[in-house]
Amino acid sequence: MDDTAYIKTNGGVVEKLTSCGYLIIGTKTQSLSCSDISIIRKLLKDKGLKAGGKKVDLVQRILQSYSASELENADIPKRFVLTVSGEQVINENSALLYYFDAFGATNILEPEQIISAQNLHHSENKLDILIALFKERAATENDTGKKRAITEHLRRLYSLNHDDALAREAELEVERLDKLWEEEREQEVRKLDSVLGISSEERRRLAQKAIEEMGDEWEKELDAKNRAKAGIEY
């Protein structure tokens, strides 16, 4: 199976798939089928073999003509490849694959949750499965900022599922959470002001005044500290 379909998204997804045991860094032999066609054709030409035809046929021609040790010493970039369990899970769980592709780096859901839901509702649409899990996650989230992010993802899922009414409801909920989030941040600022006995505006004014009075001395001091950490002598 061509692993490039699952690793073209972002590093966070690759890291998650690897930590779950679904991806590993393959050997050069395993990585061969994922290599650029130019690399494959060069390997064939180096053996004096024909370099024309479908990629799958060219790869098979190389495997028949090269020993394992020759391939490991060849100039073949190593790629991430699916493990046996990775192939099984990816093939049997369309909802999991879609989640990793669209939301994998957000760490909203754990793979086990999606796999369990897919196995329980195997005949359901992958979007319906994810919508149910996102709704459950949003209902249990107490942090307003995170709840807002999850709800925005829900709005996107509703839109993809062509449910315009629920997408609009989610959009309105995002707007409500935006206002609530702003109010919470303002409350935190007021709380800090009361503790310090000085407003945030006054703190910013005093900080700017101190910077102006110091001129470029603070930059020189910071530069000196960074040079010292790096072991750079003047």
Coordinates of C-alpha atoms in Angstrom, one line a residue:
M1 CA 0.0 0.0 0.0
D2 CA 1.3 3.5 -0.9
D3 CA 1.8 5.2 2.4
T4 CA 2.1 8.6 0.9
A5 CA -1.6 8.9 1.0
Y6 CA -1.4 9.1 4.8
I7 CA 1.7 11.2 5.4
K8 CA 1.2 14.1 3.0
T9 CA -0.9 16.1 5.5
N10 CA 1.4 17.3 8.3
G11 CA 4.0 16.3 10.8
G12 CA 1.5 16.1 13.7
V13 CA -0.5 13.4 11.9
V14 CA 2.7 11.4 11.2
E15 CA 3.7 11.6 14.8
K16 CA 0.3 10.5 16.0
L17 CA 0.1 7.6 13.6
T18 CA 3.6 6.6 14.6
S19 CA 2.9 6.8 18.4
C20 CA -0.2 4.5 17.8
G21 CA 2.0 1.9 16.0
Y22 CA 0.3 2.5 12.7
L23 CA 3.4 3.9 10.9
I24 CA 7.1 3.0 11.1
I25 CA 10.2 4.2 9.1
G26 CA 10.5 1.4 6.6
T27 CA 13.6 -0.2 5.2
K28 CA 14.8 0.9 1.8
T29 CA 13.2 -2.2 0.3
Q30 CA 9.9 -1.2 1.9
S31 CA 10.3 2.4 0.8
L32 CA 11.1 1.5 -2.8
S33 CA 7.5 1.5 -4.0
C34 CA 7.0 5.0 -2.5
S35 CA 10.1 6.4 -4.2
D36 CA 10.1 9.0 -7.0
I37 CA 10.0 7.4 -10.5
S38 CA 13.3 9.0 -11.3
I39 CA 15.0 7.0 -8.5
I40 CA 13.3 3.8 -9.7
R41 CA 14.4 4.3 -13.3
K42 CA 18.0 5.0 -12.3
L43 CA 18.2 1.8 -10.3
L44 CA 17.0 -0.1 -13.4
K45 CA 19.4 1.7 -15.7
D46 CA 22.3 0.9 -13.3
K47 CA 21.5 -2.8 -13.9
G48 CA 21.1 -2.3 -17.6
L49 CA 17.4 -3.1 -17.4
K50 CA 14.5 -1.5 -19.2
A51 CA 13.1 1.5 -17.4
G52 CA 9.8 1.9 -19.2
G53 CA 6.4 0.8 -18.0
K54 CA 4.0 1.1 -15.1
K55 CA 5.6 2.0 -11.7
V56 CA 4.4 -1.2 -10.1
D57 CA 6.1 -3.3 -12.8
L58 CA 9.3 -1.3 -12.5
V59 CA 9.4 -1.9 -8.8
Q60 CA 8.9 -5.6 -9.3
R61 CA 11.7 -5.6 -11.9
I62 CA 14.0 -4.1 -9.3
L63 CA 13.1 -6.5 -6.6
Q64 CA 13.8 -9.4 -8.9
S65 CA 17.2 -8.0 -10.0
Y66 CA 18.6 -6.5 -6.7
S67 CA 19.5 -8.4 -3.6
A68 CA 18.3 -7.1 -0.2
S69 CA 21.8 -5.9 0.7
E70 CA 22.1 -4.1 -2.7
L71 CA 18.9 -2.2 -2.1
E72 CA 19.9 -1.2 1.5
N73 CA 23.1 0.3 0.1
A74 CA 21.3 2.0 -2.8
D75 CA 20.3 5.7 -2.9
I76 CA 16.7 5.2 -1.8
P77 CA 15.2 7.7 0.7
K78 CA 13.5 5.9 3.6
R79 CA 9.8 6.5 3.9
F80 CA 7.1 6.0 6.6
V81 CA 5.2 2.8 5.8
L82 CA 2.1 1.3 7.4
T83 CA 2.5 -1.5 9.8
V84 CA 0.3 -4.6 9.6
S85 CA -2.0 -3.2 12.3
G86 CA -1.9 0.2 10.6
E87 CA -3.1 -1.3 7.3
Q88 CA -5.9 -3.2 9.0
V89 CA -7.1 -0.2 11.0
I90 CA -6.8 2.3 8.1
N91 CA -8.6 -0.1 5.7
E92 CA -11.4 -0.9 8.1
N93 CA -11.9 2.5 9.6
S94 CA -12.7 5.3 7.1
A95 CA -13.7 7.6 9.9
L96 CA -10.3 7.3 11.5
L97 CA -8.5 8.0 8.2
Y98 CA -10.7 11.0 7.6
Y99 CA -10.1 12.3 11.1
F100 CA -6.3 12.0 10.7
D101 CA -6.4 13.8 7.4
A102 CA -8.6 16.6 8.5
F103 CA -8.1 17.0 12.3
G104 CA -5.2 14.7 13.3
A105 CA -2.9 17.4 14.6
T106 CA -5.6 18.9 16.9
N107 CA -5.6 15.9 19.3
I108 CA -9.3 16.4 19.9
L109 CA -10.1 12.6 19.7
E110 CA -8.0 9.5 20.5
P111 CA -7.8 6.9 17.7
E112 CA -9.3 4.3 20.0
Q113 CA -12.5 6.4 20.4
I114 CA -13.0 6.5 16.6
I115 CA -12.2 2.8 16.1
S116 CA -14.6 1.8 18.8
A117 CA -17.4 4.1 17.4
Q118 CA -16.7 2.8 13.8
N119 CA -16.9 -0.8 14.9
L120 CA -20.1 -0.1 16.9
H121 CA -21.8 1.8 14.0
H122 CA -20.0 0.2 11.0
S123 CA -22.8 1.1 8.5
E124 CA -22.9 4.8 9.5
N125 CA -21.4 7.6 7.4
K126 CA -17.9 8.5 8.6
L127 CA -19.0 12.1 9.0
D128 CA -22.0 11.1 11.2
I129 CA -19.6 9.1 13.4
L130 CA -17.2 12.0 13.8
I131 CA -20.0 14.5 14.4
A132 CA -21.3 12.3 17.3
L133 CA -17.9 12.1 18.8
F134 CA -17.2 15.9 18.4
K135 CA -20.6 16.7 20.0
E136 CA -19.8 14.5 22.9
R137 CA -16.3 16.1 23.3
A138 CA -17.7 19.6 23.1
A139 CA -20.3 18.8 25.8
T140 CA -17.7 17.7 28.3
E141 CA -15.2 20.5 27.6
N142 CA -15.1 23.2 30.3
D143 CA -12.4 25.5 28.7
T144 CA -14.2 28.1 26.6
G145 CA -11.4 28.5 24.1
K146 CA -11.1 24.7 23.4
K147 CA -14.9 24.4 23.3
R148 CA -15.0 27.2 20.7
A149 CA -12.4 25.4 18.6
I150 CA -14.3 22.0 18.8
T151 CA -17.6 23.7 17.9
E152 CA -15.9 25.4 14.8
H153 CA -14.8 21.9 13.7
L154 CA -18.3 20.7 14.2
R155 CA -19.6 23.5 12.0
R156 CA -17.2 22.3 9.3
L157 CA -18.4 18.7 9.6
Y158 CA -22.0 19.8 9.4
S159 CA -21.2 21.7 6.2
L160 CA -19.4 18.8 4.7
N161 CA -22.4 16.6 5.6
H162 CA -24.7 19.1 3.8
D163 CA -26.6 19.9 7.0
D164 CA -27.0 23.6 6.6
A165 CA -29.3 24.1 9.6
L166 CA -27.0 22.5 12.1
A167 CA -24.0 24.3 10.5
R168 CA -25.8 27.6 11.1
E169 CA -26.5 26.6 14.7
A170 CA -22.9 25.7 15.3
E171 CA -21.8 29.0 13.7
L172 CA -24.1 30.9 16.1
E173 CA -22.6 28.9 19.0
V174 CA -19.1 29.8 17.9
E175 CA -20.1 33.5 18.0
R176 CA -21.6 33.1 21.5
L177 CA -18.4 31.4 22.7
D178 CA -16.3 34.1 21.1
K179 CA -18.1 36.7 23.2
L180 CA -17.9 34.6 26.4
W181 CA -14.2 34.0 25.8
E182 CA -13.6 37.7 25.4
E183 CA -15.5 38.4 28.7
E184 CA -13.5 35.8 30.5
R185 CA -10.2 37.3 29.3
E186 CA -11.4 40.8 30.4
Q187 CA -12.3 39.4 33.8
E188 CA -8.8 37.9 34.1
V189 CA -7.3 41.3 33.3
R190 CA -9.5 43.1 35.9
K191 CA -8.6 40.5 38.5
L192 CA -4.9 41.0 37.8
D193 CA -5.4 44.8 37.9
S194 CA -7.0 44.5 41.4
V195 CA -4.2 42.3 42.7
L196 CA -1.4 44.6 41.4
G197 CA -3.3 47.8 42.1
I198 CA -2.5 49.1 38.6
S199 CA -4.3 48.9 35.3
S200 CA -3.1 47.0 32.3
E201 CA -2.9 50.3 30.3
E202 CA -0.7 51.8 33.0
R203 CA 1.5 48.7 33.1
R204 CA 2.0 49.0 29.3
R205 CA 2.7 52.8 29.6
L206 CA 5.3 52.2 32.3
A207 CA 6.9 49.4 30.4
Q208 CA 7.2 51.5 27.2
K209 CA 8.6 54.4 29.3
A210 CA 11.3 52.1 30.8
I211 CA 12.2 50.9 27.3
E212 CA 12.5 54.4 26.0
E213 CA 14.6 55.5 29.0
M214 CA 17.0 52.5 28.5
G215 CA 17.5 53.3 24.8
D216 CA 19.3 50.4 23.2
E217 CA 20.9 49.2 26.4
W218 CA 18.3 46.5 26.9
E219 CA 19.0 45.1 23.4
K220 CA 22.7 45.1 24.2
E221 CA 22.1 43.3 27.5
L222 CA 19.9 40.7 25.8
D223 CA 22.4 40.2 23.0
A224 CA 25.2 39.7 25.6
K225 CA 23.1 37.0 27.4
N226 CA 22.3 35.2 24.2
R227 CA 26.0 35.2 23.2
A228 CA 27.0 33.9 26.6
K229 CA 24.5 31.0 26.3
A230 CA 25.8 30.2 22.8
G231 CA 29.4 30.4 23.9
I232 CA 30.2 33.2 21.5
E233 CA 33.0 35.5 22.6
Y234 CA 33.2 39.2 21.5

